PDB file of C-alpha atoms in Angstrom:
ATOM      1  CA  UNK A   5    -226.756  68.682   9.002  1.00 53.00           C
ATOM      2  CA  UNK A   6    -224.342  66.346   7.240  1.00 60.00           C
ATOM      3  CA  UNK A   7    -225.208  62.667   7.359  1.00 59.00           C
ATOM      4  CA  UNK A   8    -223.399  60.588   9.957  1.00 57.00           C
ATOM      5  CA  UNK A   9    -220.804  58.228   8.455  1.00 52.00           C
ATOM      6  CA  UNK A  10    -222.110  54.670   8.312  1.00 53.00           C
ATOM      7  CA  UNK A  11    -220.374  51.698   9.908  1.00 57.00           C
ATOM      8  CA  UNK A  12    -216.609  51.657   9.705  1.00 60.00           C
ATOM      9  CA  UNK A  13    -216.500  54.211   6.924  1.00 62.00           C
ATOM     10  CA  UNK A  14    -214.337  57.159   7.897  1.00 69.00           C
ATOM     11  CA  UNK A  15    -215.664  60.017   5.812  1.00 70.00           C
ATOM     12  CA  UNK A  16    -216.376  58.256   2.555  1.00 76.00           C
ATOM     13  CA  UNK A  17    -216.593  60.123  -0.702  1.00 85.00           C
ATOM     14  CA  UNK A  18    -213.689  61.169  -2.933  1.00 87.00           C
ATOM     15  CA  UNK A  19    -211.244  62.079  -0.169  1.00 88.00           C
ATOM     16  CA  UNK A  20    -211.315  58.697   1.557  1.00 90.00           C
ATOM     17  CA  UNK A  21    -211.677  56.496  -1.499  1.00 92.00           C
ATOM     18  CA  UNK A  22    -208.759  58.133  -3.318  1.00 94.00           C
ATOM     19  CA  UNK A  23    -206.676  57.520  -0.186  1.00 95.00           C
ATOM     20  CA  UNK A  24    -207.761  53.848  -0.124  1.00 94.00           C
ATOM     21  CA  UNK A  25    -206.982  53.468  -3.844  1.00 96.00           C
ATOM     22  CA  UNK A  26    -203.580  55.135  -3.364  1.00 97.00           C
ATOM     23  CA  UNK A  27    -202.724  52.618  -0.602  1.00 97.00           C
ATOM     24  CA  UNK A  28    -203.949  49.564  -2.485  1.00 97.00           C
ATOM     25  CA  UNK A  29    -202.159  50.513  -5.730  1.00 97.00           C
ATOM     26  CA  UNK A  30    -198.946  51.437  -3.883  1.00 97.00           C
ATOM     27  CA  UNK A  31    -198.965  48.134  -1.985  1.00 97.00           C
ATOM     28  CA  UNK A  32    -199.468  46.090  -5.183  1.00 97.00           C
ATOM     29  CA  UNK A  33    -196.788  48.022  -7.101  1.00 98.00           C
ATOM     30  CA  UNK A  34    -194.273  47.395  -4.295  1.00 98.00           C
ATOM     31  CA  UNK A  35    -194.701  43.617  -4.498  1.00 97.00           C
ATOM     32  CA  UNK A  36    -194.420  43.700  -8.274  1.00 97.00           C
ATOM     33  CA  UNK A  37    -191.217  45.699  -7.853  1.00 97.00           C
ATOM     34  CA  UNK A  38    -189.666  42.962  -5.671  1.00 97.00           C
ATOM     35  CA  UNK A  39    -190.534  40.317  -8.284  1.00 96.00           C
ATOM     36  CA  UNK A  40    -189.385  42.556 -11.136  1.00 96.00           C
ATOM     37  CA  UNK A  41    -185.914  43.083  -9.639  1.00 97.00           C
ATOM     38  CA  UNK A  42    -185.609  39.299  -9.162  1.00 96.00           C
ATOM     39  CA  UNK A  43    -186.633  38.485 -12.755  1.00 95.00           C
ATOM     40  CA  UNK A  44    -184.285  41.138 -14.157  1.00 95.00           C
ATOM     41  CA  UNK A  45    -181.466  39.761 -11.974  1.00 96.00           C
ATOM     42  CA  UNK A  46    -181.615  36.623 -14.138  1.00 95.00           C
ATOM     43  CA  UNK A  47    -179.603  38.493 -16.802  1.00 94.00           C
ATOM     44  CA  UNK A  48    -176.698  37.768 -14.448  1.00 94.00           C
ATOM     45  CA  UNK A  49    -177.424  34.009 -14.557  1.00 93.00           C
ATOM     46  CA  UNK A  50    -177.601  33.428 -18.317  1.00 93.00           C
ATOM     47  CA  UNK A  51    -179.340  34.804 -21.417  1.00 94.00           C
ATOM     48  CA  UNK A  52    -181.345  31.551 -21.599  1.00 94.00           C
ATOM     49  CA  UNK A  53    -182.619  31.860 -18.009  1.00 95.00           C
ATOM     50  CA  UNK A  54    -183.644  35.494 -18.522  1.00 95.00           C
ATOM     51  CA  UNK A  55    -185.366  34.831 -21.837  1.00 95.00           C
ATOM     52  CA  UNK A  56    -187.267  31.842 -20.423  1.00 95.00           C
ATOM     53  CA  UNK A  57    -188.693  33.835 -17.506  1.00 94.00           C
ATOM     54  CA  UNK A  58    -189.368  37.021 -19.475  1.00 93.00           C
ATOM     55  CA  UNK A  59    -191.139  34.781 -22.014  1.00 91.00           C
ATOM     56  CA  UNK A  60    -193.807  34.089 -19.411  1.00 90.00           C
ATOM     57  CA  UNK A  61    -194.469  37.852 -19.235  1.00 88.00           C
ATOM     58  CA  UNK A  62    -195.483  37.735 -22.893  1.00 88.00           C
ATOM     59  CA  UNK A  63    -198.352  35.292 -22.539  1.00 89.00           C
ATOM     60  CA  UNK A  64    -201.847  36.823 -22.767  1.00 91.00           C
ATOM     61  CA  UNK A  65    -202.786  36.315 -19.095  1.00 93.00           C
ATOM     62  CA  UNK A  66    -199.621  38.116 -17.961  1.00 93.00           C
ATOM     63  CA  UNK A  67    -200.253  40.722 -20.671  1.00 92.00           C
ATOM     64  CA  UNK A  68    -203.551  41.565 -18.975  1.00 94.00           C
ATOM     65  CA  UNK A  69    -201.742  41.610 -15.624  1.00 94.00           C
ATOM     66  CA  UNK A  70    -199.296  44.171 -17.043  1.00 95.00           C
ATOM     67  CA  UNK A  71    -202.241  46.281 -18.134  1.00 96.00           C
ATOM     68  CA  UNK A  72    -203.478  46.192 -14.528  1.00 96.00           C
ATOM     69  CA  UNK A  73    -199.992  47.020 -13.248  1.00 97.00           C
ATOM     70  CA  UNK A  74    -199.662  50.029 -15.558  1.00 97.00           C
ATOM     71  CA  UNK A  75    -203.176  51.144 -14.546  1.00 97.00           C
ATOM     72  CA  UNK A  76    -202.137  50.981 -10.873  1.00 98.00           C
ATOM     73  CA  UNK A  77    -198.929  52.942 -11.585  1.00 98.00           C
ATOM     74  CA  UNK A  78    -200.718  55.613 -13.639  1.00 98.00           C
ATOM     75  CA  UNK A  79    -203.381  56.147 -10.961  1.00 98.00           C
ATOM     76  CA  UNK A  80    -200.792  56.226  -8.160  1.00 98.00           C
ATOM     77  CA  UNK A  81    -198.646  58.709 -10.116  1.00 98.00           C
ATOM     78  CA  UNK A  82    -201.471  61.126 -10.984  1.00 98.00           C
ATOM     79  CA  UNK A  83    -203.102  60.896  -7.570  1.00 97.00           C
ATOM     80  CA  UNK A  84    -199.656  61.459  -6.013  1.00 97.00           C
ATOM     81  CA  UNK A  85    -199.474  64.785  -7.861  1.00 97.00           C
ATOM     82  CA  UNK A  86    -202.924  65.557  -6.462  1.00 97.00           C
ATOM     83  CA  UNK A  87    -201.715  64.755  -2.929  1.00 97.00           C
ATOM     84  CA  UNK A  88    -198.813  67.163  -3.403  1.00 97.00           C
ATOM     85  CA  UNK A  89    -201.153  69.878  -4.678  1.00 96.00           C
ATOM     86  CA  UNK A  90    -203.385  69.359  -1.631  1.00 95.00           C
ATOM     87  CA  UNK A  91    -200.282  69.663   0.591  1.00 95.00           C
ATOM     88  CA  UNK A  92    -198.430  72.529  -1.066  1.00 95.00           C
ATOM     89  CA  UNK A  93    -200.911  74.567  -3.136  1.00 94.00           C
ATOM     90  CA  UNK A  94    -202.872  77.040  -1.074  1.00 93.00           C
ATOM     91  CA  UNK A  95    -206.174  76.218  -2.805  1.00 94.00           C
ATOM     92  CA  UNK A  96    -205.378  72.482  -2.877  1.00 90.00           C
ATOM     93  CA  UNK A  97    -207.619  71.338  -0.021  1.00 91.00           C
ATOM     94  CA  UNK A  98    -210.562  73.285  -1.435  1.00 93.00           C
ATOM     95  CA  UNK A  99    -210.210  71.667  -4.858  1.00 94.00           C
ATOM     96  CA  UNK A 100    -209.212  68.146  -3.738  1.00 92.00           C
ATOM     97  CA  UNK A 101    -212.530  66.696  -4.931  1.00 94.00           C
ATOM     98  CA  UNK A 102    -212.375  68.362  -8.355  1.00 96.00           C
ATOM     99  CA  UNK A 103    -208.729  67.323  -8.654  1.00 96.00           C
ATOM    100  CA  UNK A 104    -209.654  63.664  -8.119  1.00 96.00           C
ATOM    101  CA  UNK A 105    -211.977  63.829 -11.125  1.00 96.00           C
ATOM    102  CA  UNK A 106    -209.165  65.452 -13.113  1.00 97.00           C
ATOM    103  CA  UNK A 107    -206.947  62.516 -12.036  1.00 97.00           C
ATOM    104  CA  UNK A 108    -209.630  60.050 -13.157  1.00 97.00           C
ATOM    105  CA  UNK A 109    -209.974  61.878 -16.483  1.00 98.00           C
ATOM    106  CA  UNK A 110    -206.213  61.883 -17.135  1.00 98.00           C
ATOM    107  CA  UNK A 111    -206.094  58.220 -16.095  1.00 97.00           C
ATOM    108  CA  UNK A 112    -208.786  57.296 -18.641  1.00 98.00           C
ATOM    109  CA  UNK A 113    -207.027  59.231 -21.420  1.00 98.00           C
ATOM    110  CA  UNK A 114    -203.613  57.686 -20.604  1.00 97.00           C
ATOM    111  CA  UNK A 115    -205.000  54.153 -20.436  1.00 97.00           C
ATOM    112  CA  UNK A 116    -206.994  54.677 -23.643  1.00 97.00           C
ATOM    113  CA  UNK A 117    -203.653  55.465 -25.289  1.00 95.00           C
ATOM    114  CA  UNK A 118    -201.676  52.674 -23.637  1.00 95.00           C
ATOM    115  CA  UNK A 119    -204.123  49.738 -23.628  1.00 95.00           C
ATOM    116  CA  UNK A 120    -204.582  49.273 -27.420  1.00 94.00           C
ATOM    117  CA  UNK A 121    -200.832  49.649 -28.007  1.00 93.00           C
ATOM    118  CA  UNK A 122    -199.931  47.113 -25.317  1.00 94.00           C
ATOM    119  CA  UNK A 123    -202.667  44.617 -26.235  1.00 93.00           C
ATOM    120  CA  UNK A 124    -201.516  44.727 -29.861  1.00 92.00           C
ATOM    121  CA  UNK A 125    -197.997  43.846 -28.707  1.00 90.00           C
ATOM    122  CA  UNK A 126    -199.305  41.026 -26.502  1.00 91.00           C
ATOM    123  CA  UNK A 127    -201.938  39.573 -28.841  1.00 88.00           C
ATOM    124  CA  UNK A 128    -200.440  40.714 -32.144  1.00 81.00           C
ATOM    125  CA  UNK A 129    -198.560  37.461 -32.680  1.00 60.00           C
ATOM    126  CA  UNK A 130    -195.038  38.824 -32.978  1.00 50.00           C
TER     127      UNK A 130
ATOM    128  CA  UNK B 218    -219.966  73.914  18.211  1.00 45.00           C
ATOM    129  CA  UNK B 219    -218.998  76.296  21.003  1.00 49.00           C
ATOM    130  CA  UNK B 220    -215.591  76.893  22.487  1.00 50.00           C
ATOM    131  CA  UNK B 221    -216.611  75.358  25.829  1.00 52.00           C
ATOM    132  CA  UNK B 222    -217.476  71.942  24.365  1.00 51.00           C
ATOM    133  CA  UNK B 223    -214.196  71.960  22.438  1.00 49.00           C
ATOM    134  CA  UNK B 224    -212.294  72.655  25.603  1.00 55.00           C
ATOM    135  CA  UNK B 225    -213.932  69.675  27.347  1.00 65.00           C
ATOM    136  CA  UNK B 226    -213.388  67.263  24.472  1.00 68.00           C
ATOM    137  CA  UNK B 227    -210.651  64.623  24.949  1.00 75.00           C
ATOM    138  CA  UNK B 228    -209.653  65.255  21.333  1.00 77.00           C
ATOM    139  CA  UNK B 229    -207.324  68.265  21.103  1.00 76.00           C
ATOM    140  CA  UNK B 230    -208.432  71.134  18.937  1.00 79.00           C
ATOM    141  CA  UNK B 231    -206.853  71.294  15.484  1.00 78.00           C
ATOM    142  CA  UNK B 232    -203.443  73.001  15.405  1.00 79.00           C
ATOM    143  CA  UNK B 233    -203.035  72.766  19.173  1.00 79.00           C
ATOM    144  CA  UNK B 234    -199.397  72.141  20.244  1.00 77.00           C
ATOM    145  CA  UNK B 235    -198.479  68.475  19.975  1.00 70.00           C
ATOM    146  CA  UNK B 236    -197.439  66.330  22.864  1.00 66.00           C
ATOM    147  CA  UNK B 237    -193.735  65.953  22.134  1.00 62.00           C
ATOM    148  CA  UNK B 238    -192.878  63.431  24.826  1.00 63.00           C
ATOM    149  CA  UNK B 239    -192.930  60.412  22.512  1.00 65.00           C
ATOM    150  CA  UNK B 240    -190.788  61.743  19.641  1.00 66.00           C
ATOM    151  CA  UNK B 241    -187.374  63.310  19.807  1.00 77.00           C
ATOM    152  CA  UNK B 242    -186.526  63.347  16.099  1.00 88.00           C
ATOM    153  CA  UNK B 243    -187.857  64.700  12.843  1.00 91.00           C
ATOM    154  CA  UNK B 244    -187.475  61.418  10.922  1.00 92.00           C
ATOM    155  CA  UNK B 245    -191.192  61.140  10.144  1.00 93.00           C
ATOM    156  CA  UNK B 246    -191.067  64.644   8.668  1.00 94.00           C
ATOM    157  CA  UNK B 247    -188.071  63.719   6.505  1.00 95.00           C
ATOM    158  CA  UNK B 248    -189.960  60.604   5.392  1.00 96.00           C
ATOM    159  CA  UNK B 249    -193.006  62.696   4.483  1.00 96.00           C
ATOM    160  CA  UNK B 250    -190.838  65.082   2.441  1.00 97.00           C
ATOM    161  CA  UNK B 251    -188.980  62.179   0.802  1.00 97.00           C
ATOM    162  CA  UNK B 252    -192.245  60.547  -0.347  1.00 97.00           C
ATOM    163  CA  UNK B 253    -193.171  63.724  -2.229  1.00 97.00           C
ATOM    164  CA  UNK B 254    -189.729  64.512  -3.666  1.00 97.00           C
ATOM    165  CA  UNK B 255    -189.059  60.923  -4.770  1.00 97.00           C
ATOM    166  CA  UNK B 256    -192.639  60.655  -6.061  1.00 97.00           C
ATOM    167  CA  UNK B 257    -192.042  63.427  -8.613  1.00 97.00           C
ATOM    168  CA  UNK B 258    -188.747  61.864  -9.766  1.00 97.00           C
ATOM    169  CA  UNK B 259    -190.285  58.386  -9.920  1.00 97.00           C
ATOM    170  CA  UNK B 260    -193.126  59.650 -12.093  1.00 97.00           C
ATOM    171  CA  UNK B 261    -190.588  60.792 -14.698  1.00 97.00           C
ATOM    172  CA  UNK B 262    -188.304  57.741 -14.314  1.00 97.00           C
ATOM    173  CA  UNK B 263    -191.072  55.131 -14.413  1.00 97.00           C
ATOM    174  CA  UNK B 264    -193.079  56.732 -17.224  1.00 97.00           C
ATOM    175  CA  UNK B 265    -189.839  56.856 -19.239  1.00 96.00           C
ATOM    176  CA  UNK B 266    -189.133  53.217 -18.362  1.00 96.00           C
ATOM    177  CA  UNK B 267    -192.647  52.123 -19.370  1.00 95.00           C
ATOM    178  CA  UNK B 268    -192.417  54.079 -22.617  1.00 95.00           C
ATOM    179  CA  UNK B 269    -189.079  52.530 -23.603  1.00 93.00           C
ATOM    180  CA  UNK B 270    -190.026  48.975 -22.620  1.00 92.00           C
ATOM    181  CA  UNK B 271    -193.764  48.658 -23.300  1.00 92.00           C
ATOM    182  CA  UNK B 272    -194.690  51.275 -25.930  1.00 91.00           C
ATOM    183  CA  UNK B 273    -191.637  52.018 -28.091  1.00 90.00           C
ATOM    184  CA  UNK B 274    -190.810  49.519 -30.849  1.00 84.00           C
ATOM    185  CA  UNK B 275    -192.631  46.214 -30.383  1.00 88.00           C
ATOM    186  CA  UNK B 276    -193.227  46.739 -26.663  1.00 89.00           C
ATOM    187  CA  UNK B 277    -193.006  43.758 -24.373  1.00 90.00           C
ATOM    188  CA  UNK B 278    -192.741  41.260 -27.223  1.00 89.00           C
ATOM    189  CA  UNK B 279    -189.292  42.726 -28.046  1.00 90.00           C
ATOM    190  CA  UNK B 280    -187.873  42.329 -24.534  1.00 92.00           C
ATOM    191  CA  UNK B 281    -185.155  39.692 -24.162  1.00 92.00           C
ATOM    192  CA  UNK B 282    -181.532  39.460 -22.989  1.00 94.00           C
ATOM    193  CA  UNK B 283    -180.308  41.356 -26.057  1.00 93.00           C
ATOM    194  CA  UNK B 284    -182.751  44.217 -25.356  1.00 94.00           C
ATOM    195  CA  UNK B 285    -181.559  44.607 -21.742  1.00 94.00           C
ATOM    196  CA  UNK B 286    -177.900  44.348 -22.774  1.00 94.00           C
ATOM    197  CA  UNK B 287    -178.446  46.981 -25.450  1.00 92.00           C
ATOM    198  CA  UNK B 288    -179.996  49.375 -22.939  1.00 93.00           C
ATOM    199  CA  UNK B 289    -177.324  48.878 -20.289  1.00 94.00           C
ATOM    200  CA  UNK B 290    -174.581  49.485 -22.840  1.00 92.00           C
ATOM    201  CA  UNK B 291    -175.531  53.134 -22.308  1.00 92.00           C
ATOM    202  CA  UNK B 292    -174.555  54.811 -19.016  1.00 94.00           C
ATOM    203  CA  UNK B 293    -177.790  56.823 -19.241  1.00 96.00           C
ATOM    204  CA  UNK B 294    -179.958  53.726 -18.738  1.00 96.00           C
ATOM    205  CA  UNK B 295    -177.612  52.313 -16.093  1.00 96.00           C
ATOM    206  CA  UNK B 296    -177.991  55.482 -14.035  1.00 97.00           C
ATOM    207  CA  UNK B 297    -181.711  55.657 -14.866  1.00 97.00           C
ATOM    208  CA  UNK B 298    -182.341  52.101 -13.638  1.00 97.00           C
ATOM    209  CA  UNK B 299    -180.111  52.518 -10.587  1.00 97.00           C
ATOM    210  CA  UNK B 300    -181.951  55.686  -9.516  1.00 97.00           C
ATOM    211  CA  UNK B 301    -185.291  54.032 -10.181  1.00 97.00           C
ATOM    212  CA  UNK B 302    -184.293  50.980  -8.121  1.00 97.00           C
ATOM    213  CA  UNK B 303    -183.166  52.964  -5.085  1.00 98.00           C
ATOM    214  CA  UNK B 304    -185.883  55.613  -5.106  1.00 98.00           C
ATOM    215  CA  UNK B 305    -188.705  53.133  -5.764  1.00 98.00           C
ATOM    216  CA  UNK B 306    -187.464  50.712  -3.107  1.00 98.00           C
ATOM    217  CA  UNK B 307    -187.131  53.423  -0.438  1.00 98.00           C
ATOM    218  CA  UNK B 308    -190.463  55.004  -1.454  1.00 98.00           C
ATOM    219  CA  UNK B 309    -192.234  51.629  -1.482  1.00 98.00           C
ATOM    220  CA  UNK B 310    -190.639  50.375   1.730  1.00 98.00           C
ATOM    221  CA  UNK B 311    -191.607  53.565   3.554  1.00 97.00           C
ATOM    222  CA  UNK B 312    -195.163  53.236   2.211  1.00 97.00           C
ATOM    223  CA  UNK B 313    -195.502  49.625   3.343  1.00 97.00           C
ATOM    224  CA  UNK B 314    -193.949  50.565   6.712  1.00 97.00           C
ATOM    225  CA  UNK B 315    -196.740  53.130   7.137  1.00 96.00           C
ATOM    226  CA  UNK B 316    -199.358  50.510   6.239  1.00 96.00           C
ATOM    227  CA  UNK B 317    -197.888  48.046   8.772  1.00 96.00           C
ATOM    228  CA  UNK B 318    -197.884  50.743  11.469  1.00 94.00           C
ATOM    229  CA  UNK B 319    -201.525  51.516  10.681  1.00 92.00           C
ATOM    230  CA  UNK B 320    -202.979  48.013  10.630  1.00 92.00           C
ATOM    231  CA  UNK B 321    -200.727  45.737  12.738  1.00 92.00           C
ATOM    232  CA  UNK B 322    -201.945  46.511  16.240  1.00 89.00           C
ATOM    233  CA  UNK B 323    -199.727  44.195  18.294  1.00 94.00           C
ATOM    234  CA  UNK B 324    -196.121  45.235  18.833  1.00 94.00           C
ATOM    235  CA  UNK B 325    -194.847  41.726  18.063  1.00 96.00           C
ATOM    236  CA  UNK B 326    -196.701  41.620  14.757  1.00 96.00           C
ATOM    237  CA  UNK B 327    -195.272  44.989  13.765  1.00 96.00           C
ATOM    238  CA  UNK B 328    -191.723  43.925  14.630  1.00 97.00           C
ATOM    239  CA  UNK B 329    -192.026  40.694  12.598  1.00 98.00           C
ATOM    240  CA  UNK B 330    -193.617  42.356   9.562  1.00 97.00           C
ATOM    241  CA  UNK B 331    -191.182  45.277   9.537  1.00 97.00           C
ATOM    242  CA  UNK B 332    -188.179  42.963   9.946  1.00 98.00           C
ATOM    243  CA  UNK B 333    -189.361  40.987   6.907  1.00 98.00           C
ATOM    244  CA  UNK B 334    -189.882  44.259   5.040  1.00 98.00           C
ATOM    245  CA  UNK B 335    -186.387  45.592   5.793  1.00 98.00           C
ATOM    246  CA  UNK B 336    -184.856  42.225   4.882  1.00 98.00           C
ATOM    247  CA  UNK B 337    -186.685  42.280   1.529  1.00 98.00           C
ATOM    248  CA  UNK B 338    -185.522  45.880   1.013  1.00 98.00           C
ATOM    249  CA  UNK B 339    -181.867  45.038   1.692  1.00 98.00           C
ATOM    250  CA  UNK B 340    -181.814  41.887  -0.447  1.00 98.00           C
ATOM    251  CA  UNK B 341    -183.595  43.566  -3.380  1.00 98.00           C
ATOM    252  CA  UNK B 342    -181.520  46.765  -3.383  1.00 98.00           C
ATOM    253  CA  UNK B 343    -178.177  44.947  -2.985  1.00 98.00           C
ATOM    254  CA  UNK B 344    -179.075  42.366  -5.644  1.00 97.00           C
ATOM    255  CA  UNK B 345    -180.372  44.961  -8.106  1.00 97.00           C
ATOM    256  CA  UNK B 346    -177.359  47.246  -7.622  1.00 97.00           C
ATOM    257  CA  UNK B 347    -174.899  44.362  -8.088  1.00 96.00           C
ATOM    258  CA  UNK B 348    -176.698  43.247 -11.257  1.00 96.00           C
ATOM    259  CA  UNK B 349    -176.505  46.718 -12.818  1.00 95.00           C
ATOM    260  CA  UNK B 350    -172.787  47.120 -12.001  1.00 94.00           C
ATOM    261  CA  UNK B 351    -171.541  43.580 -12.692  1.00 93.00           C
ATOM    262  CA  UNK B 352    -173.659  42.868 -15.772  1.00 92.00           C
ATOM    263  CA  UNK B 353    -171.800  41.225 -18.660  1.00 90.00           C
ATOM    264  CA  UNK B 354    -173.596  41.855 -21.981  1.00 91.00           C
ATOM    265  CA  UNK B 355    -171.505  39.207 -23.762  1.00 90.00           C
ATOM    266  CA  UNK B 356    -171.176  36.207 -21.407  1.00 90.00           C
ATOM    267  CA  UNK B 357    -168.655  33.744 -22.883  1.00 88.00           C
ATOM    268  CA  UNK B 358    -170.083  30.501 -24.249  1.00 85.00           C
ATOM    269  CA  UNK B 359    -173.589  31.860 -24.888  1.00 87.00           C
ATOM    270  CA  UNK B 360    -175.209  31.399 -28.321  1.00 88.00           C
ATOM    271  CA  UNK B 361    -174.576  34.514 -30.434  1.00 88.00           C
ATOM    272  CA  UNK B 362    -178.232  34.828 -31.488  1.00 87.00           C
ATOM    273  CA  UNK B 363    -179.233  35.510 -27.856  1.00 90.00           C
ATOM    274  CA  UNK B 364    -176.659  38.278 -27.423  1.00 91.00           C
ATOM    275  CA  UNK B 365    -176.717  41.920 -28.536  1.00 89.00           C
ATOM    276  CA  UNK B 366    -175.214  42.461 -31.985  1.00 87.00           C
ATOM    277  CA  UNK B 367    -172.173  44.374 -30.642  1.00 88.00           C
ATOM    278  CA  UNK B 368    -170.825  41.159 -29.002  1.00 87.00           C
ATOM    279  CA  UNK B 369    -169.859  39.634 -32.353  1.00 78.00           C
ATOM    280  CA  UNK B 370    -168.708  42.858 -33.984  1.00 64.00           C
TER     281      UNK B 370
END
């Protein structure tokens, strides 16, 4: 017999937690998007206004925030492909758990490529 | 589990015909399809955007007014950014709408949150679209060192 889910947990395990992570990352990306359109809109005000605000994106704290943002986007993108495979590929539901670990693997590889490059640009003292 | 207990359960069996009284349209289906179709396009558009702006050249440390003006001098990046703006805003707004529907239990709360969401959507999409189409890469009276090189040529 399978164990009964504890407390408010729905089913737990990979299926539920990937769904939770997809929601949380999507929600965060959306609010960044609103801010990002506003900051880019400053190009319409003046070059000085745009450069002043974009300058704050280059400080180290924001640099780490951008790393988090890219991590959220990369996970959401790869897990979104997994969701589509679960929906449209006939063996998708059977392999959903394996596919999450493929997503995690691709995420680690992508971030291992991106993080050093980005941190060099942020902390490299250009 | 036997068929008799399933028949007595208040929860309908999987794949049983849905009660159609509450919906007359297929809009939720179109939304579901749109999330997947736009998701694939957004993956390409946003990964390209991140590559150009954060990885290529000196990454974020090279971004300033001149960088944006240089990109938008090309119709490719104008169309790219316009598509990204619209698709991401519709995709994101539909996602947040789903989250509001899931967690805001009172009707009044849902109405307030979704009104704020649709207002943010409209303002952001209109503003972003206007900026892409009315952008002036060489605003008069600005110091030349802040502008792209083609302004002085």
